[in-house]
C-alpha atoms as one frame of an Amber mdcrd trajectory, in Angstrom:
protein
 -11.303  83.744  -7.470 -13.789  78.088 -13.884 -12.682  80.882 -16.517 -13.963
  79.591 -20.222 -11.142  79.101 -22.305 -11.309  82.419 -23.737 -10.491  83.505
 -20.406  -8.349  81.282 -19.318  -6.104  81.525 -16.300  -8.487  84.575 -15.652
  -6.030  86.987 -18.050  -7.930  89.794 -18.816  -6.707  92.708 -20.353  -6.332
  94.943 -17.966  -4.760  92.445 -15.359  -2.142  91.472 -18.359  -0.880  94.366
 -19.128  -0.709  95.608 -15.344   1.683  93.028 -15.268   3.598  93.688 -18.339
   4.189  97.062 -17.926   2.015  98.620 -21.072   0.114 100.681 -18.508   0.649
 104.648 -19.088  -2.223 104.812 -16.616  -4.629 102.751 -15.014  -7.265 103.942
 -12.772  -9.149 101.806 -10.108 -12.012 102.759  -8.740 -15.066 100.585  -7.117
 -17.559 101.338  -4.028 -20.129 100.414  -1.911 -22.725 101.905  -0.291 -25.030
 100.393   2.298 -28.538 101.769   1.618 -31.524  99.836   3.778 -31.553  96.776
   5.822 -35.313  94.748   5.829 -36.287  92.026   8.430 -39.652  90.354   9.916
 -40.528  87.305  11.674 -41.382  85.390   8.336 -38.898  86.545   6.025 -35.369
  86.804   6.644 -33.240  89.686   6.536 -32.013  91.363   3.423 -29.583  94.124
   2.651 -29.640  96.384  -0.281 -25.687  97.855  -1.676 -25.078  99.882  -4.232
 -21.583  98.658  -5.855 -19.841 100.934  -8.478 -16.594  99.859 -10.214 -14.654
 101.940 -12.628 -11.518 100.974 -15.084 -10.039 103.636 -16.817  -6.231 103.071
 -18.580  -4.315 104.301 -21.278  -2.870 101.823 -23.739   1.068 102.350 -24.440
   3.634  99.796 -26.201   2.612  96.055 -27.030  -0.983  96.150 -28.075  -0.823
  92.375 -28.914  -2.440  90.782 -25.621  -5.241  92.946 -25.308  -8.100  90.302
 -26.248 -10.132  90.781 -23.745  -9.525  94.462 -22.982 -13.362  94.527 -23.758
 -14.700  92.316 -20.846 -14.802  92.824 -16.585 -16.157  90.557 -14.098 -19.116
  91.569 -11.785 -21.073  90.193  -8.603 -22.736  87.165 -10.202 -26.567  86.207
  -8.828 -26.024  83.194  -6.184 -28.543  81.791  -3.757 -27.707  84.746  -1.516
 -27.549  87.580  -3.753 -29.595  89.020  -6.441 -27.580  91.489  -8.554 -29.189
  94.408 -10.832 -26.417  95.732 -13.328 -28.471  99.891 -13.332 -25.926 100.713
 -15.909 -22.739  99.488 -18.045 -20.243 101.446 -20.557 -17.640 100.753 -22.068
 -15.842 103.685 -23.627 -12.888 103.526 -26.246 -11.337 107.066 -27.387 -14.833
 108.702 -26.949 -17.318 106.293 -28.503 -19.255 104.858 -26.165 -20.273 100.811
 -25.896 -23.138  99.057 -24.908 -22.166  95.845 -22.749 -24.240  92.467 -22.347
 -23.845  90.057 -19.623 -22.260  86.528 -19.640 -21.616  83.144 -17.357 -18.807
  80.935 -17.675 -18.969  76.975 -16.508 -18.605  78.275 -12.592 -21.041  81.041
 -12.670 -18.586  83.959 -12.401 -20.758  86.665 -14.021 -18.578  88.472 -17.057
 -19.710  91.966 -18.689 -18.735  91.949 -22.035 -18.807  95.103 -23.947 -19.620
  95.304 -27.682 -16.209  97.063 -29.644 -13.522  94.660 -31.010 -10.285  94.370
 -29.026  -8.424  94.721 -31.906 -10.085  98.730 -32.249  -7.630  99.162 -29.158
  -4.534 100.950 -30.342  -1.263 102.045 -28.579  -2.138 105.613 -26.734  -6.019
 104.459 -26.531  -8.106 105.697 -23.339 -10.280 103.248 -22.303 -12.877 103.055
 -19.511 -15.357 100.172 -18.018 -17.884 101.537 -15.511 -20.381  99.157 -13.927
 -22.896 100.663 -11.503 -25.440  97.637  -9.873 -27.155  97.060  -6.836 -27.086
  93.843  -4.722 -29.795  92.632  -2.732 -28.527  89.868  -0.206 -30.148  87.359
   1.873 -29.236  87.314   5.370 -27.137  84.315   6.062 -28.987  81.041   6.779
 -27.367  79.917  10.492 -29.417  76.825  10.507 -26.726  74.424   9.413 -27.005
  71.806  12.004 -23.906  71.367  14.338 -25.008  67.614  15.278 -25.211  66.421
  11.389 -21.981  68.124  10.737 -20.416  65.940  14.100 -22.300  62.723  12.199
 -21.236  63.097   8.776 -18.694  60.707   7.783 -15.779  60.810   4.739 -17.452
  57.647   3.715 -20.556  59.398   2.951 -19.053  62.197   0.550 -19.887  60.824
  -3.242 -17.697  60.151  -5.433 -18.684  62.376  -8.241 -17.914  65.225  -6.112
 -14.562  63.811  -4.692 -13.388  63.417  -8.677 -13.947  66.713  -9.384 -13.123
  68.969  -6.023 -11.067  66.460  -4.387  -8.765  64.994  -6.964  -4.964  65.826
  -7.318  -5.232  67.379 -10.696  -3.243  69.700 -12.579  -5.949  72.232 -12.375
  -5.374  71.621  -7.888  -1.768  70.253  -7.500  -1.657  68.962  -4.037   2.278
  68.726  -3.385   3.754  65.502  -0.856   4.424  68.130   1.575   1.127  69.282
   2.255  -0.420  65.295   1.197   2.261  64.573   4.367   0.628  67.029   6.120
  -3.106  66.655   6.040  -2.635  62.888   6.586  -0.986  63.125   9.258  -3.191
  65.512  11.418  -6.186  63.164   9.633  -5.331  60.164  11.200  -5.021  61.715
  14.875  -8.468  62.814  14.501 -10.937  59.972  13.178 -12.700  60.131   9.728
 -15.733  62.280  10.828 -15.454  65.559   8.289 -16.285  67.727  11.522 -13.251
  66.281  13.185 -10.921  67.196   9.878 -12.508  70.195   9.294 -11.801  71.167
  12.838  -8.252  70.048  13.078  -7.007  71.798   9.590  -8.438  74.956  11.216
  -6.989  74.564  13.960  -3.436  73.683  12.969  -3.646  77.016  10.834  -4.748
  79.017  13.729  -2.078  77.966  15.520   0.689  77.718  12.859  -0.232  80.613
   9.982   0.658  83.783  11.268  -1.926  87.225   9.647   0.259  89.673   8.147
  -1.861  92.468  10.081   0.328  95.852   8.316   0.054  96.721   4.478   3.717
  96.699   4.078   4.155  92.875   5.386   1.472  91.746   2.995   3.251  92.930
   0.195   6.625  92.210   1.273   5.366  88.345   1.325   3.285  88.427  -1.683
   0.897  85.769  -3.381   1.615  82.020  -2.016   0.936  78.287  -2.806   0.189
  76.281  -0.507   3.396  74.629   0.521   4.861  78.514   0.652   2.501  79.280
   3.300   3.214  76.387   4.967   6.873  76.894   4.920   6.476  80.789   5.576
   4.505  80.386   8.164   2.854  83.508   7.536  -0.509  84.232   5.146  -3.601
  86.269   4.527  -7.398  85.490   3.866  -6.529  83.875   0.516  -3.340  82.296
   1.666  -4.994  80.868   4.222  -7.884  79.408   2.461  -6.204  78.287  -0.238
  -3.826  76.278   2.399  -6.998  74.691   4.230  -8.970  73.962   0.627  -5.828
  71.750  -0.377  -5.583  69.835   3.027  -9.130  69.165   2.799  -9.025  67.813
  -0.985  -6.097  65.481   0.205  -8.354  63.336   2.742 -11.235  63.534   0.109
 -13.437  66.401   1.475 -14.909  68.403  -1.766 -13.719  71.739  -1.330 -12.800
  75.262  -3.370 -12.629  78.606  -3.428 -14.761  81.724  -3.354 -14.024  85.237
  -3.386 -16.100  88.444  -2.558 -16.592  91.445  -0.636 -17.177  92.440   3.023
 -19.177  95.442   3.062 -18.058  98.042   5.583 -19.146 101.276   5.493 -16.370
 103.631   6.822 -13.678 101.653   5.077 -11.273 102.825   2.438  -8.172 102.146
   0.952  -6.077 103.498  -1.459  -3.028 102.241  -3.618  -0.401 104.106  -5.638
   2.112 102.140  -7.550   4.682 102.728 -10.414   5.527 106.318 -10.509   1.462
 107.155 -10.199   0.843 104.835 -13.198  -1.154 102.218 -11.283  -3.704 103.910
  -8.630  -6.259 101.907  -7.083  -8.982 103.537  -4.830 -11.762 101.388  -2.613
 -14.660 102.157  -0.559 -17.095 100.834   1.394 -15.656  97.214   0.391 -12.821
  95.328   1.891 -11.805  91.960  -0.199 -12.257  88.761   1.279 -11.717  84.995
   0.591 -13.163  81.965   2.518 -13.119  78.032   1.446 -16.501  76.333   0.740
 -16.349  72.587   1.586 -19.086  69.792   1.074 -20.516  67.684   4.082 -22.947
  64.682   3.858 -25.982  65.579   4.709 -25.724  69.213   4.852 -24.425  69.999
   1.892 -21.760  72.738   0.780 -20.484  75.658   3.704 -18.534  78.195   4.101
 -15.012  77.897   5.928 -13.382  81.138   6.936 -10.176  80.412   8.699  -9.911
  84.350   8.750 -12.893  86.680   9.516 -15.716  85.466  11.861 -17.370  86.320
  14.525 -15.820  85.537  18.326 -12.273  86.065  16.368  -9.116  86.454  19.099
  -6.629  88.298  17.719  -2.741  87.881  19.105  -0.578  89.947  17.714   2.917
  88.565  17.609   5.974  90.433  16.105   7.067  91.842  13.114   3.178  92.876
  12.162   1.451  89.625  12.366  -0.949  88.366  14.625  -2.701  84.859  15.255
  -6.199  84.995  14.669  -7.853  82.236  16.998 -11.382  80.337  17.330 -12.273
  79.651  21.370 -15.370  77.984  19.956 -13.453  76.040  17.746 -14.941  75.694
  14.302 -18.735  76.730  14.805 -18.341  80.272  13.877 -16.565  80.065  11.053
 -19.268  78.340   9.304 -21.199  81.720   8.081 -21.361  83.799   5.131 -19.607
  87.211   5.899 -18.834  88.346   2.518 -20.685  88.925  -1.253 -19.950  86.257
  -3.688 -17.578  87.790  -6.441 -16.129  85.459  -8.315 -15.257  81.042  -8.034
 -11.824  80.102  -9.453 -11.933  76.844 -11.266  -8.065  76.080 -10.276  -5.312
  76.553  -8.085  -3.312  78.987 -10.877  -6.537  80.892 -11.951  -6.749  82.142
  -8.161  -2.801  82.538  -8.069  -2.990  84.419 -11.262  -5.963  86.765 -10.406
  -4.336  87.787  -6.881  -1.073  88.610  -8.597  -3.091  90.976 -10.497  -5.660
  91.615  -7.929  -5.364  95.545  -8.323  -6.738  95.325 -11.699  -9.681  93.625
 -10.879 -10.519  95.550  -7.971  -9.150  92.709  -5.626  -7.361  94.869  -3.226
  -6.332  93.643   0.654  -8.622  95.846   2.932  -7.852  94.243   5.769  -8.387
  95.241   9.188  -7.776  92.802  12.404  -8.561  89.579  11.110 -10.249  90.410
   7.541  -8.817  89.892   4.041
């Protein structure tokens, strides 16, 4: 969940004026349907989905942040995915739009339609469909276990520690959570296995999964240090809690978010008198931490969903979602690339809004 400066702080229309109230109705809609599954000895495994996503709102009161009211973010291609966009529209009051597809500096893929922002008036009815299909790569389980044991913190370059490792103001890494990484680093050694290992762990044992609806958005987005102190967190929480501990001992590391397909899911979401209705299906929004290791490159880390997952539910609807083979599993691709937040208040910002982009919880035992 970086955004150009045109869309900075990832502040598009529709997510703006969610927030601000100018919403006489928005519609949500997106879906995604499993169609075939392909596999041999020589190839690997692909999936084809068919992902739909519809915006539809009427426009009433302050018409003056609506700049990019024409543009909506879509799967991106990626080295595990190959997206096909079978058909675009944006429609404003009737006239339809033709829409042409953009990358900003991370590679989030942004549909941009053709009319002006400034043809969208107070009372205008406005809808963005997208209709593609994704083709994706089975997930490549040959990262080696040994080199990840034998890489050291020594070996991670500098280029890549200035730019996902620094304490920026694009990744503020508060003295709590410095405090904290530290000091689980130094009980472990300066292999990145060993870190990588003991921040998961500590969060297993220490950030509680707000398993109900209602408890998810009692707590509401969180910073680091607020997960920390709450004790509590979901998928993004969570990730965004392990990316920051691994920045502070120099490990590379950000964030990605995307989409567990999952065929019989759906969720729904009704807010603000009927105003705000979001509707999801097939797809259950998920968000993981990618980190960089000598010698084998960039992985995934999800400290949420993976395979082997204990759950222990604890009370007040939360559970404790635990690893008995420690950090192995968590080191595969569950989930469709959807979008790569540059900074820590871009992915803040977007999951305050998350409704209007389609970034709804669907979580189920462990997921989201």
């Amino acid at each position: 969940m970086g955004i150009t400066e045109g869309r900075k702080e990832m502040k598009s229309a529709f997510q703006k004026i969610a927030c601000l109230g100018a919403i006489f109705a928005l519609m949500v809609a997106s879906s995604l349907f499993h169609s075939t599954s392909l596999g041999s000895d020589s190839a690997p495994a692909i999936a084809c989905y068919r992902y739909s996503c519809n915006f539809t709102f009427v426009v009433q009161g302050d018409i003056s942040d609506l700049r990019d009211v024409n543009q909506v973010m879509v799967f991106p291609n990626a080295t595990r995915q190959y997206v096909f966009i079978e058909e675009a529209k944006g429609i404003v009051d009737n006239v339809e739009y033709r829409g042409s597809l953009i990358l900003d500096e991370q590679g989030n893929a942004i549909l941009s339609f053709d009319f002006p922002p400034d043809i969208v008036r107070s009372q205008s009815v406005v809808t963005l469909y997208v209709k593609a299909t994704i083709i994706q790569r089975a997930s490549d389980s040959s990262v080696s276990i040994d080199e990840l044991k034998r890489a050291l913190l020594s070996e991670v370059p500098l280029s890549l520690v200035e730019r996902y490792a620094d304490n920026s103001t694009a990744w503020p890494i508060s003295s709590t959570i410095q405090g904290l990484a530290l000091s689980l680093g130094r009980e472990r050694g300066e292999t990145c296995y060993d870190l990588l290992s003991t921040f998961s762990k500590w969060i297993e044992e220490r950030v509680a999964y707000p398993l109900k609806q209602g408890v998810r958005e009692l707590i509401g987005p969180q910073y680091p240090d607020e997960t920390y102190e709450s004790g509590v967190g979901d998928c993004d929480d969570r990730s965004i809690l392990f990316t920051t501990m691994c920045r502070v001992v120099g490990i590379p590391s950000f964030i990605q978010v995307g989409g567990i397909p999952k065929p019989s899911y759906q969720y729904e979401e009704d807010l603000y008198s009927g105003n705000y209705v979001y509707k999801s299906k097939g797809i259950a929004w998920h968000a993981w931490s990618m980190v960089y290791v000598p010698r084998v490159g960039w992985i995934p880390v999800d400290t949420t969903y993976f395979s082997g997952a204990v759950v222990e539910e604890a009370s007040g609807g939360l559970c404790y979602i635990k690893s008995p083979e420690g950090l192995d599993p968590k080191n595969n691709f569950v989930g469709l690339l959807y979008s790569q937040p540059h900074n820590l208040r871009e992915l803040h910002v977007s999951k305050v809004r998350r409704g209007s982009e389609g970034m709804g919880e669907g979580c189920e035992g462990g997921e989201g």
